[in-house]
XYZ file of C-alpha atoms in Angstrom:
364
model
C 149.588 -60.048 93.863
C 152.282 -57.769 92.583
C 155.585 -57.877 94.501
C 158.862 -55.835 93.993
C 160.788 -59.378 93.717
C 158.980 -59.909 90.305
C 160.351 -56.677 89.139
C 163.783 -58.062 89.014
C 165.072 -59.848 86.204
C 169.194 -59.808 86.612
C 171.316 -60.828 89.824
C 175.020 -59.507 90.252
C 176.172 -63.035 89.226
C 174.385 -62.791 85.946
C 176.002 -59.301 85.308
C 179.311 -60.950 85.897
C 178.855 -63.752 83.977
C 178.550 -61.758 80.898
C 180.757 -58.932 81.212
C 184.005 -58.645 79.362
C 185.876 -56.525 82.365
C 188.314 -57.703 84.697
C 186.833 -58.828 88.187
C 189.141 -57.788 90.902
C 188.636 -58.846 94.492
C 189.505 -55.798 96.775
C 190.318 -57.357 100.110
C 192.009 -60.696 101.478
C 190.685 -63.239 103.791
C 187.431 -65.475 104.478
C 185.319 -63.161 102.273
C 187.562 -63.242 99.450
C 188.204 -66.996 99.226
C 184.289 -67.479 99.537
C 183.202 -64.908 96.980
C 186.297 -66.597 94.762
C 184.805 -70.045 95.156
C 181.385 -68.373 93.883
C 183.325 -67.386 91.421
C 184.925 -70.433 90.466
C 181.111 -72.321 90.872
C 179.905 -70.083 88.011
C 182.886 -70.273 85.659
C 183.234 -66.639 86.152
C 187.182 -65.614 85.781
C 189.052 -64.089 88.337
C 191.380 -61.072 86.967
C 193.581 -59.927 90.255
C 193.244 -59.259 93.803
C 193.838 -55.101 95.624
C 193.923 -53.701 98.781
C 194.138 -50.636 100.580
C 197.792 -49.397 100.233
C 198.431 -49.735 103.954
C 198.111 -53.444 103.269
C 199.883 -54.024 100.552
C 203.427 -55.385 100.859
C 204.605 -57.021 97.573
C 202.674 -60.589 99.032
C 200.352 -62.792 97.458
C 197.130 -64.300 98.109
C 195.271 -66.978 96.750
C 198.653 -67.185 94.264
C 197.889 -63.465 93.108
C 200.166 -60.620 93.729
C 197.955 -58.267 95.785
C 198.105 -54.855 94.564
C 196.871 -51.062 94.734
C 194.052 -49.997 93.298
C 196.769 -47.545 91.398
C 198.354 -50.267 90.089
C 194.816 -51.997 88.802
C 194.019 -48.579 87.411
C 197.566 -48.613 85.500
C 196.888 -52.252 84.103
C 193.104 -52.082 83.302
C 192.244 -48.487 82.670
C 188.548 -48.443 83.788
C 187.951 -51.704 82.211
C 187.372 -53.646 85.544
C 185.364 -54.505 87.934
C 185.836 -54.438 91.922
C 183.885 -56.822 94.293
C 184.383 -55.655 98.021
C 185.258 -58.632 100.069
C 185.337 -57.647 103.734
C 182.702 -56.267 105.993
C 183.229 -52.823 108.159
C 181.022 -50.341 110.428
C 184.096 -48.133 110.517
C 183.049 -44.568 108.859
C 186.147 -43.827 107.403
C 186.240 -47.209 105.711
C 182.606 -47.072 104.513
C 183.642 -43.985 103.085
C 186.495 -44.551 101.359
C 184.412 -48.024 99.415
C 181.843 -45.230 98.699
C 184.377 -42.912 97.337
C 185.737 -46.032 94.973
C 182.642 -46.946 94.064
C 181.888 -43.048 92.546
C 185.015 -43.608 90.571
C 184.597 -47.680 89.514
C 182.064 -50.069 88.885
C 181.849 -51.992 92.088
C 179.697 -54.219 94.353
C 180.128 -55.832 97.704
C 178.169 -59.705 96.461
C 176.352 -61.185 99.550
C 177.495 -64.364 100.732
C 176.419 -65.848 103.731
C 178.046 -65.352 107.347
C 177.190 -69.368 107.803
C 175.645 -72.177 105.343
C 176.081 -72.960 102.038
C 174.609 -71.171 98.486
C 174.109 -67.790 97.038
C 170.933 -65.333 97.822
C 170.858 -65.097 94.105
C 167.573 -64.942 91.819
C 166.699 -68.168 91.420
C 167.048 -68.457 95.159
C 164.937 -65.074 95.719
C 162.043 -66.920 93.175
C 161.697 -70.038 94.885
C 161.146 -68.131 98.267
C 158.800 -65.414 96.516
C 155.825 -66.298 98.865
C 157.816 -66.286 102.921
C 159.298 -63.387 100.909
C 155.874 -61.891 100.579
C 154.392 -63.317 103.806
C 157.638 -61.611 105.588
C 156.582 -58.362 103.788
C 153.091 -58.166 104.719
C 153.609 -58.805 108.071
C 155.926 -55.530 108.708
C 154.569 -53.187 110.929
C 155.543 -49.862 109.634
C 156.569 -47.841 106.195
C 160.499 -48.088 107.275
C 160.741 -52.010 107.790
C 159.178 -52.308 104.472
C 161.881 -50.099 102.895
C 164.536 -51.723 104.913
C 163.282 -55.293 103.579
C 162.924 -54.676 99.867
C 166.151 -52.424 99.757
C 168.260 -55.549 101.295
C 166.748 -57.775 99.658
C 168.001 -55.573 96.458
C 171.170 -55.369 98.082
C 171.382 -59.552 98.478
C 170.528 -59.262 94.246
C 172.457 -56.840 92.950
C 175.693 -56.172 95.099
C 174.802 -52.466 94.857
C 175.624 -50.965 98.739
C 173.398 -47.885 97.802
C 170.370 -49.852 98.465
C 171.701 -50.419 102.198
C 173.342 -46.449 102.496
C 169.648 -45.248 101.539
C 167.698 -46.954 104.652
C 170.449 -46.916 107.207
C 169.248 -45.487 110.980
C 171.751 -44.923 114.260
C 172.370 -48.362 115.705
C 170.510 -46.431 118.980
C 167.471 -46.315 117.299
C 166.452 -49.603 118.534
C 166.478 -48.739 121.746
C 164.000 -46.106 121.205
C 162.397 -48.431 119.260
C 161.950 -50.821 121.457
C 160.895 -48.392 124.411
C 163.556 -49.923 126.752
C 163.117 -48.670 130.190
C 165.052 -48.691 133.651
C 163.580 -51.703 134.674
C 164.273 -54.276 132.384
C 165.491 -57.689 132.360
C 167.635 -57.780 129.605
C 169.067 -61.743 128.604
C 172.069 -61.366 125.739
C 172.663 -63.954 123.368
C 175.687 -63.835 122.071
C 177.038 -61.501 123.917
C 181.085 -60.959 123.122
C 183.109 -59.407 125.289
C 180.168 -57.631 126.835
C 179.819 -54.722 124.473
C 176.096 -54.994 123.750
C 176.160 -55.451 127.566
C 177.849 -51.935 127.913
C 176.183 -50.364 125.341
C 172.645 -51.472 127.447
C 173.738 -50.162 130.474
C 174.873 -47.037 128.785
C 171.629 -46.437 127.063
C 169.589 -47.387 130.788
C 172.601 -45.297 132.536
C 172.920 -48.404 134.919
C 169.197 -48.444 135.400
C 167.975 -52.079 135.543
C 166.622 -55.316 136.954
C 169.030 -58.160 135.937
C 170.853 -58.910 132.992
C 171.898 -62.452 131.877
C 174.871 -63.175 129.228
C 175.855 -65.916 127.264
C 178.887 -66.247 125.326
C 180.085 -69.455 124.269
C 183.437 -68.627 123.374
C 186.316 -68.813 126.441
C 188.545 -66.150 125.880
C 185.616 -63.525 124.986
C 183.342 -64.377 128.453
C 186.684 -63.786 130.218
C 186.911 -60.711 128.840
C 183.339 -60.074 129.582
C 183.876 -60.905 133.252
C 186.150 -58.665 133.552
C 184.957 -55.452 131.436
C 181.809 -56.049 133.941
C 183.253 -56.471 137.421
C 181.940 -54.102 138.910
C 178.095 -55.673 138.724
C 177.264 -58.385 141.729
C 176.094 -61.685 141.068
C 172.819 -61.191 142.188
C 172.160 -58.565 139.125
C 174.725 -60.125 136.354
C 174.416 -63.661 135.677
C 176.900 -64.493 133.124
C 177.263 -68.171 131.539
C 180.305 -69.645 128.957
C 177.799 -70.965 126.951
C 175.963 -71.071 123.601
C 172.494 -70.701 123.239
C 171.111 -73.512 121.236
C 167.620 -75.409 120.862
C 169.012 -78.360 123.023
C 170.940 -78.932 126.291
C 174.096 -80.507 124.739
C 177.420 -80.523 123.649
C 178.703 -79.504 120.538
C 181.877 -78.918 118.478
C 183.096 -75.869 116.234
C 185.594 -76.048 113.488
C 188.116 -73.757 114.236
C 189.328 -73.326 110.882
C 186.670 -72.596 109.066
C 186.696 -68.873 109.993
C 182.845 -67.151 108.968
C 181.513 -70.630 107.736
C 181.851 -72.580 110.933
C 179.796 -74.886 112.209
C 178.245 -76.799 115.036
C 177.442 -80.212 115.093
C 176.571 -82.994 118.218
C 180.092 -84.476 119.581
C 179.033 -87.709 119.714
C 178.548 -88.020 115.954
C 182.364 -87.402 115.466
C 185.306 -88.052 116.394
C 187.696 -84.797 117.856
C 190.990 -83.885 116.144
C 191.993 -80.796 119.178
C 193.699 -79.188 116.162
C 190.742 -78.578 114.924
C 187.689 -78.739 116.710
C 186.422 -77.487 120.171
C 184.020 -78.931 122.458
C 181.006 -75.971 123.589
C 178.269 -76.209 126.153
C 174.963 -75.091 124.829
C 171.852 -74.207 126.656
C 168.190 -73.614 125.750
C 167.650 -70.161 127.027
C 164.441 -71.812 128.564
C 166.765 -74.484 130.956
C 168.810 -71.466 131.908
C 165.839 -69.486 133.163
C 164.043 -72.293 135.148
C 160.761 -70.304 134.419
C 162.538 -66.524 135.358
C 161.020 -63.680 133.332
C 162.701 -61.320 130.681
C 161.863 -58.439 129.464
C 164.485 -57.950 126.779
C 166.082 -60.481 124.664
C 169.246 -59.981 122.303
C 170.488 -62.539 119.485
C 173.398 -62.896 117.856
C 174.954 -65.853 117.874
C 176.735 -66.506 114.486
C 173.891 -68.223 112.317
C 172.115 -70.065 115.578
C 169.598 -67.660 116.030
C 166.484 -70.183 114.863
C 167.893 -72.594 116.933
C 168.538 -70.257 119.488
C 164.780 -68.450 119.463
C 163.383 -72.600 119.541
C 165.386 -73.129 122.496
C 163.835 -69.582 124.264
C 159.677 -71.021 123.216
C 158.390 -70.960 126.585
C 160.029 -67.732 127.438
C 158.316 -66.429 124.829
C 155.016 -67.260 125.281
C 155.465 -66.970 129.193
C 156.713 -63.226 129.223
C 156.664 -61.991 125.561
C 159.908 -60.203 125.725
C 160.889 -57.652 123.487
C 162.819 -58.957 120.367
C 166.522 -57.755 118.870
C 167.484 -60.440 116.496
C 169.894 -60.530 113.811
C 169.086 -61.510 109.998
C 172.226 -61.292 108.483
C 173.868 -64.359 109.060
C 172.130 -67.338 106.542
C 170.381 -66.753 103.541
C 166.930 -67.819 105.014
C 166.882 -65.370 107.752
C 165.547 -62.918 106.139
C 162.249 -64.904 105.921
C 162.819 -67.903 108.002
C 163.295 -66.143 110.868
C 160.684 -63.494 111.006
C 157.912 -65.993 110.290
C 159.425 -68.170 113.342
C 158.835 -65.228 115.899
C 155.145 -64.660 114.280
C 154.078 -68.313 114.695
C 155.453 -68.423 118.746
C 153.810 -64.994 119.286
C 151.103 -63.752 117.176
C 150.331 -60.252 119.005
C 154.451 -59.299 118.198
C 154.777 -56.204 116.000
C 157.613 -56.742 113.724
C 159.747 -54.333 112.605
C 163.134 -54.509 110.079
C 165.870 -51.765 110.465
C 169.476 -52.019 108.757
C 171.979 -50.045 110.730
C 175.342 -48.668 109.144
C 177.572 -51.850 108.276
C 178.973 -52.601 104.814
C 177.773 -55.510 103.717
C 174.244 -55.859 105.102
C 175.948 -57.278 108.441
C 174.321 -55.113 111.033
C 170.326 -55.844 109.529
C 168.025 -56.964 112.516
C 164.744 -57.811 113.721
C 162.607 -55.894 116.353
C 159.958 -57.483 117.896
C 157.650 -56.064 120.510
């Protein structure tokens, strides 16, 4: 059966690998050292590193003076290339990459939040049929747009693909028809802005929320942003959600990439590592209903829906679950939710965000 994936014969990293332009890494940071190290992988030579000019102050990074893009334009002309190496929902920002990007050739490549590899062509291929499944199982015209045009996006580092299917981030609300009477559990929930947000969108018109942050300093910060809600209607844990009751550890230096692994399978350095509490949503629920469930959680969320299975089938809540955070989620993750509840509608929006960081799945 004919699929836009077969279309495609050329990745960014193959239109790097060939080109005779300097590339030119416009940002500092986690993004820039892992887009470097893709880089590096595919013998594909680095020519300098930019920044805005509000950040540039005669430093280096990565043993590379960082410079203006006036000063790139002064060494290389137009003979260069510029590879966007942070992420931002800020308009001004998203602007001012667009406005580059009508004067250079530039992309933003797609590397993963968390986990390892490239969503590159060969990697697109060998997933061509949950690719396909994912596809078919879309519920209306605009998920199906969303999902090819990221998928694009992953390819070809063009942000065009994600500019021309972007909705409000308040579209999902309408979406998902969310009410005045919901039960709303948060996964991943910060410092309580998606909290906010909800009760700004219900204007305080609910049954019970639940939040669960695993980080300290943010559920502080959530405690307090949300005072003003009693006990009996905000039930707020400083914990992870996870497919397991257990304990686990996060490297705290390795910024986007970090990950989470049992505590008794190594030994702690409290340099590095920090012990969190994790919860299946299902344990902290004891059997409660929800009506509305939010995930986010950094690269956990298949973990995190296998640990919310028998809320699921119990109460079939309505789904808001992010796909931007491993290469597979795009696929992985939308099957998952089909094969715990077959009557879910799913739907695929991207919301403004450069790179493809604010891309989610809607589930009702």
């Amino acid at each position: 059966m004919a699929f836009f994936l077969d279309e495609i014969d050329e990745c960014l990293w193959d239109r790097l690998k060939v080109t005779d332009k300097k590339i030119v890494l416009y940002g500092m940071g986690d993004g820039a050292e892992k887009i470097r190290a893709a880089l590096d992988e595919k013998d594909i030579p680095l020519g300098d590193i930019m920044a805005s000019d509000e950040f540039v102050r005669g430093h280096s990074f990565m043993g590379i003076r960082v410079k203006t893009l006036a000063e790139i334009e002064e060494l290389y002309g137009d003979d260069f290339i510029i590879l966007v190496c942070f992420g931002t929902q800020i308009p001004e920002v998203m602007e001012k990459i667009a406005f580059i990007s009508r004067k250079h050739e530039l992309y933003a490549p797609n590397v993963p939040v968390t986990g390892e590899g490239l969503f590159d062509l060969d990697y697109a291929r060998e997933h061509r049929d949950e690719l396909m499944k994912v596809y078919g199982l879309l519920a209306d015209a605009q998920s199906k747009r969303v999902f090819e045009n990221v998928i694009r996006y992953k390819l070809s580092g063009k942000l065009d693909y994600l500019t021309e299917v972007e909705t409000p981030s308040d579209e999902k609300f309408n979406l998902l028809n969310i009410g005045t009477e919901e039960i709303y559990a948060d996964l991943g929930a910060y410092d309580g802005d998606t909290v906010i947000e909800f009760l700004n969108e219900t204007s305080m018109q609910f049954a019970k929320i639940y939040a669960m942050e695993p980080d300290s300093k943010n559920y502080r910060k959530m405690k307090r942003r949300l005072y003003m809600l009693g006990s009996a209607i905000f039930e707020a844990y400083n914990c992870g959600a996870w497919d397991e009751d257990e304990t686990v550890v996060f490297n705290l230096r390795s910024g986007r990439s970090s990950t989470a692994v049992p505590s008794k399978n190594m030994t702690l350095n409290p340099a590095r590592f920090r012990e969190i509490k994790m919860l299946k949503l299902d344990t902290l629920l004891r059997g409660q209903p929800v009506t509305y469930l939010k995930m986010d959680v950094e690269g956990a969320e298949e973990k995190a829906l296998l640990g919310a299975k028998q809320t699921i089938a119990d109460f079939s809540p309505k789904l808001n679950i992010a796909l931007y955070h491993r290469n597979e989620d795009m696929f992985k993750i939308p099957l998952l939710v089909n094969s715990m509840q077959k009557k879910y509608r799913l739907y695929m929006r991207h919301h403004p965000y450069f790179p493809d960081w604010d891309t989610n799945l809607y589930a009702l």
